């Protein structure tokens, strides 16, 4: 009889848990529904964050490409400024040499005039050289003006690029 009782015991437990208690079913169902709703919300939030992350990754890629481009432009601008500075210094030396030569010719011309070393045409012979030196001085002066203007434009461009880079880096770092 004891054996029969042990065999029946699982059946008693099964009948107790077979859903005869409708209150526990309601609690289980409402708990299940609440957990399911939370899971759906979590999945939606995850999907939104994944989408936002992809958007941000795209923006970051775009920003990185822009930074590389601006940096390349800035480097080219810096090289141009350095090259122009070198050219300006060389042209200044050329201008100084031309000025010295012109002044020396002027002195020779004045000496020739004051000593009476004038040709039959009333010229000292230095007039052609003086004109050539004056023309070369004007060309050198124009070159200096042009190169200085180009350098100033390149400096302005460099400053613009630096500002754009700083603004972009600040935006990316936020």
Coordinates of N, CA and C in Angstrom, one line a residue:
X1 N 0.8 -1.2 0.0 CA 0.0 0.0 0.0 C 0.9 1.3 0.0
X2 N 1.9 1.2 0.7 CA 2.9 2.3 0.7 C 3.4 2.5 -0.7
X3 N 3.6 1.5 -1.4 CA 4.2 1.6 -2.8 C 3.1 2.3 -3.6
X4 N 1.9 1.9 -3.5 CA 0.8 2.5 -4.3 C 0.7 4.0 -4.0
X5 N 0.9 4.4 -2.7 CA 0.8 5.8 -2.3 C 1.9 6.6 -3.0
X6 N 3.1 6.0 -3.0 CA 4.2 6.7 -3.7 C 4.0 6.9 -5.2
X7 N 3.3 5.9 -5.8 CA 3.1 6.0 -7.2 C 2.0 7.1 -7.5
X8 N 1.1 7.3 -6.6 CA 0.0 8.2 -6.8 C 0.4 9.6 -6.4
X9 N 1.4 9.8 -5.6 CA 1.9 11.1 -5.2 C 2.2 12.1 -6.4
X10 N 3.0 11.6 -7.4 CA 3.2 12.5 -8.5 C 1.9 12.9 -9.2
X11 N 1.0 12.0 -9.3 CA -0.3 12.3 -9.9 C -1.0 13.4 -9.2
X12 N -0.9 13.3 -7.8 CA -1.6 14.4 -7.0 C -0.9 15.7 -7.3
X13 N 0.4 15.7 -7.4 CA 1.1 17.0 -7.6 C 0.7 17.5 -9.0
X14 N 0.7 16.6 -10.0 CA 0.3 17.0 -11.3 C -1.1 17.6 -11.4
X15 N -2.0 17.0 -10.7 CA -3.4 17.5 -10.7 C -3.5 18.8 -10.0
X16 N -2.6 19.1 -9.0 CA -2.6 20.3 -8.3 C -2.0 21.4 -9.2
X17 N -1.1 21.1 -10.1 CA -0.5 22.1 -11.0 C -1.1 22.1 -12.4
X18 N -2.2 21.4 -12.6 CA -2.7 21.3 -14.0 C -3.5 22.6 -14.4
X19 N -3.4 23.7 -13.7 CA -4.1 24.9 -14.0 C -5.4 25.0 -13.3
X20 N -5.6 24.3 -12.4 CA -6.8 24.4 -11.6 C -6.9 25.7 -10.9
X21 N -5.7 26.2 -10.6 CA -5.7 27.5 -9.8 C -5.6 28.6 -10.9
X22 N -6.7 29.2 -11.2 CA -6.7 30.3 -12.3 C -6.0 31.5 -11.8
X23 N -5.9 31.8 -10.6 CA -5.3 33.0 -10.0 C -3.8 33.0 -10.3
X24 N -3.2 31.9 -10.1 CA -1.7 31.7 -10.4 C -1.5 31.8 -11.9
X25 N -2.4 31.3 -12.7 CA -2.3 31.5 -14.2 C -2.3 32.9 -14.6
X26 N -3.2 33.7 -13.9 CA -3.3 35.1 -14.3 C -2.0 35.9 -13.9
X27 N -1.4 35.5 -12.7 CA -0.2 36.2 -12.3 C 0.9 35.8 -13.2
X28 N 1.0 34.5 -13.6 CA 2.1 34.1 -14.5 C 1.9 34.7 -15.8
X29 N 0.7 34.9 -16.3 CA 0.5 35.5 -17.7 C 0.8 36.9 -17.6
X30 N 0.4 37.6 -16.6 CA 0.7 39.1 -16.5 C 2.2 39.3 -16.4
X31 N 2.9 38.5 -15.6 CA 4.3 38.6 -15.5 C 5.0 38.3 -16.8
X32 N 4.5 37.3 -17.5 CA 5.0 37.0 -18.8 C 4.8 38.1 -19.8
X33 N 3.6 38.7 -19.8 CA 3.3 39.8 -20.7 C 4.2 41.0 -20.3
X34 N 4.4 41.3 -19.1 CA 5.2 42.5 -18.7 C 6.7 42.2 -19.1
X35 N 7.2 41.1 -18.9 CA 8.6 40.8 -19.3 C 8.7 40.8 -20.8
X36 N 7.7 40.4 -21.5 CA 7.7 40.4 -23.0 C 7.7 41.9 -23.5
X37 N 6.9 42.7 -22.8 CA 6.8 44.1 -23.2 C 8.2 44.8 -22.9
X38 N 8.8 44.5 -21.8 CA 10.1 45.1 -21.5 C 11.1 44.6 -22.5
X39 N 11.1 43.4 -22.9 CA 12.0 42.8 -23.9 C 11.8 43.5 -25.2
X40 N 10.6 43.8 -25.6 CA 10.3 44.5 -26.9 C 10.9 45.9 -26.8
X41 N 10.6 46.6 -25.7 CA 11.2 47.9 -25.5 C 12.7 47.9 -25.6
X42 N 13.3 47.0 -24.9 CA 14.8 46.9 -24.9 C 15.3 46.6 -26.3
X43 N 14.6 45.8 -27.1 CA 15.0 45.5 -28.4 C 14.9 46.7 -29.3
X44 N 13.8 47.5 -29.1 CA 13.6 48.7 -29.9 C 14.6 49.7 -29.6
X45 N 14.9 49.8 -28.3 CA 16.0 50.8 -27.8 C 17.3 50.4 -28.4
X46 N 17.6 49.1 -28.4 CA 18.8 48.5 -29.0 C 18.9 48.8 -30.5
X47 N 17.8 48.6 -31.2 CA 17.8 48.9 -32.6 C 18.0 50.4 -32.9
X48 N 17.4 51.3 -32.1 CA 17.6 52.7 -32.3 C 19.0 53.1 -32.0
X49 N 19.6 52.5 -30.9 CA 21.0 52.8 -30.6 C 22.0 52.3 -31.7
X50 N 21.6 51.1 -32.3 CA 22.5 50.6 -33.3 C 22.4 51.5 -34.6
X51 N 21.2 52.0 -34.9 CA 21.0 52.9 -36.0 C 21.8 54.2 -35.8
X52 N 21.6 54.7 -34.6 CA 22.3 56.0 -34.2 C 23.8 55.8 -34.3
X53 N 24.3 54.6 -33.8 CA 25.7 54.3 -33.8 C 26.2 54.3 -35.3
X54 N 25.4 53.7 -36.2 CA 25.8 53.6 -37.6 C 25.9 55.0 -38.2
X55 N 24.9 55.8 -37.8 CA 24.9 57.2 -38.3 C 26.1 58.0 -37.8
X56 N 26.4 57.8 -36.6 CA 27.6 58.5 -36.0 C 28.9 58.0 -36.6
X57 N 28.9 56.7 -36.9 CA 30.1 56.1 -37.5 C 30.3 56.7 -38.9
X58 N 29.2 56.9 -39.6 CA 29.2 57.5 -41.0 C 29.7 59.0 -40.9
X59 N 29.1 59.7 -39.9 CA 29.5 61.1 -39.7 C 31.0 61.2 -39.3
X60 N 31.5 60.2 -38.5 CA 32.9 60.2 -38.1 C 33.8 60.0 -39.3
X61 N 33.4 59.0 -40.1 CA 34.1 58.7 -41.4 C 34.2 60.0 -42.2
X62 N 33.1 60.6 -42.4 CA 33.0 61.9 -43.2 C 33.9 62.9 -42.6
X63 N 33.9 63.1 -41.3 CA 34.7 64.1 -40.6 C 36.2 63.7 -40.8
X64 N 36.5 62.4 -40.7 CA 37.9 62.0 -40.8 C 38.4 62.3 -42.2
X65 N 37.6 62.0 -43.2 CA 38.0 62.3 -44.6 C 38.2 63.8 -44.8
X66 N 37.2 64.6 -44.2 CA 37.3 66.1 -44.3 C 38.6 66.6 -43.6
X67 N 38.9 66.0 -42.4 CA 40.1 66.4 -41.7 C 41.4 66.1 -42.5
X68 N 41.4 64.9 -43.1 CA 42.5 64.6 -44.0 C 42.7 65.5 -45.1
X69 N 41.6 65.8 -45.8 CA 41.6 66.8 -46.9 C 42.0 68.2 -46.5
X70 N 41.5 68.7 -45.4 CA 41.9 70.0 -44.9 C 43.3 70.0 -44.4
X71 N 43.8 68.9 -43.8 CA 45.2 68.9 -43.4 C 46.1 68.9 -44.6
X72 N 45.7 68.2 -45.7 CA 46.5 68.2 -46.9 C 46.6 69.6 -47.5
X73 N 45.4 70.2 -47.5 CA 45.4 71.6 -48.1 C 46.2 72.5 -47.2
X74 N 46.1 72.4 -45.9 CA 46.9 73.2 -45.0 C 48.4 73.0 -45.2
X75 N 48.8 71.7 -45.4 CA 50.2 71.4 -45.6 C 50.7 72.0 -46.9
X76 N 49.9 71.9 -48.0 CA 50.2 72.5 -49.2 C 50.3 74.1 -49.1
X77 N 49.4 74.6 -48.3 CA 49.5 76.1 -48.1 C 50.7 76.5 -47.3
X78 N 51.1 75.7 -46.3 CA 52.3 76.0 -45.6 C 53.6 75.9 -46.5
X79 N 53.6 74.9 -47.4 CA 54.7 74.7 -48.3 C 54.7 75.9 -49.3
X80 N 53.6 76.3 -49.7 CA 53.5 77.5 -50.6 C 54.1 78.7 -49.9
X81 N 53.7 78.9 -48.7 CA 54.2 80.1 -47.9 C 55.7 80.0 -47.8
X82 N 56.2 78.8 -47.4 CA 57.6 78.7 -47.3 C 58.4 79.0 -48.6
X83 N 57.8 78.4 -49.7 CA 58.4 78.7 -51.0 C 58.4 80.1 -51.4
X84 N 57.3 80.8 -51.1 CA 57.1 82.2 -51.4 C 58.1 83.0 -50.5
X85 N 58.2 82.6 -49.3 CA 59.2 83.4 -48.4 C 60.6 83.2 -48.9
X86 N 61.0 82.0 -49.4 CA 62.3 81.8 -50.0 C 62.5 82.7 -51.2
X87 N 61.4 82.7 -52.1 CA 61.5 83.5 -53.3 C 61.5 85.0 -53.0
X88 N 60.8 85.4 -52.0 CA 60.8 86.8 -51.6 C 62.2 87.2 -51.2
X89 N 62.8 86.4 -50.3 CA 64.1 86.7 -49.8 C 65.1 86.8 -51.0
X90 N 65.0 85.9 -51.9 CA 65.9 85.9 -53.1 C 65.7 87.1 -53.9
X91 N 64.4 87.5 -54.1 CA 64.1 88.7 -54.9 C 64.6 90.0 -54.2
X92 N 64.5 90.0 -52.8 CA 65.0 91.1 -52.1 C 66.5 91.3 -52.3
X93 N 67.2 90.1 -52.3 CA 68.7 90.2 -52.5 C 68.9 90.7 -53.9
X94 N 68.2 90.2 -54.9 CA 68.3 90.7 -56.3 C 68.0 92.2 -56.3
X95 N 67.0 92.6 -55.7 CA 66.6 94.1 -55.7 C 67.7 94.9 -55.1
X96 N 68.3 94.4 -53.9 CA 69.4 95.1 -53.3 C 70.6 95.2 -54.2
X97 N 70.9 94.1 -54.9 CA 72.0 94.1 -55.9 C 71.8 95.1 -57.0
X98 N 70.6 95.0 -57.5 CA 70.2 95.9 -58.6 C 70.3 97.4 -58.2
X99 N 69.8 97.7 -57.0 CA 69.9 99.0 -56.4 C 71.3 99.5 -56.3
X100 N 72.2 98.6 -55.8 CA 73.6 98.9 -55.6 C 74.2 99.2 -57.0
X101 N 74.0 98.3 -57.9 CA 74.5 98.5 -59.3 C 74.0 99.8 -59.9
X102 N 72.7 100.1 -59.7 CA 72.1 101.3 -60.3 C 72.8 102.5 -59.6
X103 N 72.9 102.5 -58.3 CA 73.6 103.6 -57.6 C 75.0 103.8 -58.1
X104 N 75.7 102.7 -58.3 CA 77.1 102.8 -58.8 C 77.1 103.4 -60.2
X105 N 76.2 103.0 -61.1 CA 76.1 103.6 -62.4 C 75.7 105.0 -62.3
X106 N 74.9 105.4 -61.4 CA 74.5 106.8 -61.3 C 75.7 107.6 -60.9
X107 N 76.5 107.1 -60.0 CA 77.7 107.8 -59.6 C 78.7 107.9 -60.8
X108 N 78.9 106.8 -61.5 CA 79.7 106.9 -62.7 C 79.2 107.9 -63.7
X109 N 77.9 107.9 -63.9 CA 77.2 108.8 -64.9 C 77.5 110.3 -64.4
X110 N 77.3 110.5 -63.1 CA 77.4 111.9 -62.6 C 78.9 112.3 -62.7
X111 N 79.8 111.4 -62.4 CA 81.2 111.7 -62.5 C 81.6 112.0 -64.0
X112 N 81.0 111.2 -64.9 CA 81.3 111.5 -66.3 C 80.7 112.9 -66.7
X113 N 79.6 113.2 -66.2 CA 79.0 114.5 -66.5 C 79.8 115.6 -65.9
X114 N 80.3 115.4 -64.7 CA 81.0 116.5 -64.0 C 82.4 116.6 -64.5
X115 N 83.0 115.6 -65.0 CA 84.4 115.7 -65.6 C 84.4 116.0 -67.1
X116 N 83.2 116.0 -67.6 CA 83.1 116.4 -69.1 C 83.4 115.2 -70.0
X117 N 83.3 114.0 -69.5 CA 83.5 112.8 -70.3 C 82.2 112.5 -71.1
X118 N 81.9 113.4 -72.0 CA 80.6 113.2 -72.7 C 81.0 113.0 -74.2
X119 N 80.2 112.1 -74.8 CA 80.5 111.8 -76.2 C 79.9 112.9 -77.1
X120 N 80.2 112.7 -78.4 CA 79.7 113.7 -79.3 C 78.2 113.9 -79.4
X121 N 77.5 112.8 -78.9 CA 76.0 112.9 -78.9 C 75.5 113.5 -77.6
X122 N 76.4 113.9 -76.7 CA 76.0 114.6 -75.5 C 75.7 113.6 -74.4
X123 N 76.1 112.4 -74.5 CA 75.8 111.3 -73.6 C 77.1 110.8 -73.0
X124 N 76.9 110.2 -71.8 CA 78.1 109.7 -71.1 C 78.3 108.2 -71.4
X125 N 77.4 107.5 -72.0 CA 77.5 106.1 -72.3 C 76.9 105.2 -71.3
X126 N 76.5 105.8 -70.2 CA 75.9 105.1 -69.1 C 74.3 105.1 -69.1
X127 N 73.8 105.9 -70.0 CA 72.4 106.1 -70.1 C 71.6 104.8 -70.4
X128 N 72.1 104.0 -71.3 CA 71.5 102.7 -71.7 C 71.5 101.7 -70.5
X129 N 72.7 101.7 -69.9 CA 72.8 100.8 -68.7 C 71.9 101.2 -67.6
X130 N 71.8 102.6 -67.4 CA 71.0 103.1 -66.3 C 69.5 102.8 -66.6
X131 N 69.1 102.9 -67.9 CA 67.7 102.6 -68.2 C 67.4 101.1 -68.0
X132 N 68.4 100.2 -68.4 CA 68.2 98.8 -68.2 C 68.1 98.5 -66.7
X133 N 69.0 99.1 -65.9 CA 68.9 98.8 -64.5 C 67.6 99.3 -63.8
X134 N 67.2 100.5 -64.3 CA 65.9 101.0 -63.8 C 64.7 100.1 -64.2
X135 N 64.8 99.6 -65.4 CA 63.7 98.6 -65.8 C 63.8 97.4 -65.0
X136 N 65.0 96.9 -64.7 CA 65.2 95.7 -63.9 C 64.7 95.9 -62.5
X137 N 65.0 97.1 -62.0 CA 64.5 97.5 -60.6 C 63.0 97.5 -60.5
X138 N 62.4 98.0 -61.6 CA 60.9 98.1 -61.6 C 60.3 96.7 -61.7
X139 N 60.9 95.8 -62.5 CA 60.5 94.4 -62.6 C 60.6 93.7 -61.3
X140 N 61.8 93.9 -60.6 CA 62.1 93.3 -59.3 C 61.1 93.8 -58.3
X141 N 60.8 95.1 -58.3 CA 59.8 95.6 -57.4 C 58.4 95.1 -57.6
X142 N 58.1 94.9 -58.9 CA 56.8 94.3 -59.2 C 56.7 92.9 -58.7
X143 N 57.8 92.2 -59.0 CA 57.8 90.8 -58.5 C 57.7 90.7 -57.0
X144 N 58.4 91.5 -56.3 CA 58.2 91.5 -54.8 C 56.8 91.8 -54.4
X145 N 56.2 92.8 -55.0 CA 54.8 93.1 -54.7 C 53.9 91.9 -55.0
X146 N 54.1 91.3 -56.1 CA 53.2 90.1 -56.5 C 53.4 89.0 -55.6
X147 N 54.7 88.7 -55.3 CA 55.0 87.5 -54.4 C 54.5 87.8 -53.0
X148 N 54.6 89.0 -52.5 CA 54.1 89.4 -51.2 C 52.6 89.2 -51.1
X149 N 51.9 89.7 -52.2 CA 50.5 89.5 -52.3 C 50.1 88.1 -52.3
X150 N 50.8 87.2 -53.0 CA 50.5 85.8 -53.1 C 50.7 85.2 -51.7
X151 N 51.8 85.6 -51.0 CA 52.1 85.0 -49.7 C 51.0 85.4 -48.7
X152 N 50.5 86.7 -48.8 CA 49.5 87.1 -47.9 C 48.2 86.3 -48.1
X153 N 47.9 86.0 -49.4 CA 46.7 85.2 -49.7 C 46.9 83.8 -49.2
X154 N 48.1 83.3 -49.3 CA 48.4 81.9 -48.8 C 48.3 81.9 -47.3
X155 N 48.7 82.9 -46.6 CA 48.6 83.0 -45.2 C 47.1 83.1 -44.8
X156 N 46.3 83.9 -45.5 CA 44.9 83.9 -45.2 C 44.3 82.6 -45.4
X157 N 44.6 81.9 -46.5 CA 44.1 80.5 -46.8 C 44.5 79.6 -45.7
X158 N 45.8 79.6 -45.2 CA 46.2 78.8 -44.1 C 45.4 79.0 -42.9
X159 N 45.2 80.3 -42.6 CA 44.4 80.6 -41.4 C 43.0 80.1 -41.5
X160 N 42.4 80.2 -42.7 CA 41.1 79.7 -42.9 C 41.0 78.2 -42.7
X161 N 42.0 77.5 -43.2 CA 42.1 76.1 -43.1 C 42.3 75.7 -41.6
X162 N 43.1 76.4 -40.9 CA 43.3 76.1 -39.5 C 42.0 76.3 -38.7
X163 N 41.3 77.4 -39.0 CA 40.0 77.6 -38.3 C 39.0 76.5 -38.6
X164 N 39.0 76.1 -39.9 CA 38.0 75.0 -40.3 C 38.4 73.7 -39.6
X165 N 39.7 73.4 -39.5 CA 40.2 72.2 -38.8 C 39.8 72.2 -37.4
X166 N 40.1 73.4 -36.7 CA 39.8 73.5 -35.3 C 38.3 73.3 -35.0
X167 N 37.5 73.9 -35.9 CA 36.0 73.8 -35.7 C 35.6 72.3 -35.9
X168 N 36.1 71.7 -36.9 CA 35.8 70.3 -37.2 C 36.2 69.3 -36.1
X169 N 37.4 69.5 -35.6 CA 38.0 68.7 -34.5 C 37.1 68.9 -33.2
X170 N 36.8 70.2 -33.0 CA 35.9 70.4 -31.8 C 34.6 69.7 -31.9
X171 N 34.0 69.8 -33.1 CA 32.7 69.1 -33.4 C 32.8 67.6 -33.2
X172 N 33.9 67.0 -33.7 CA 34.1 65.6 -33.6 C 34.3 65.2 -32.1
X173 N 35.0 66.0 -31.4 CA 35.3 65.6 -30.0 C 34.2 65.8 -29.0
X174 N 33.1 66.4 -29.5 CA 32.0 66.6 -28.6 C 31.2 65.4 -28.4

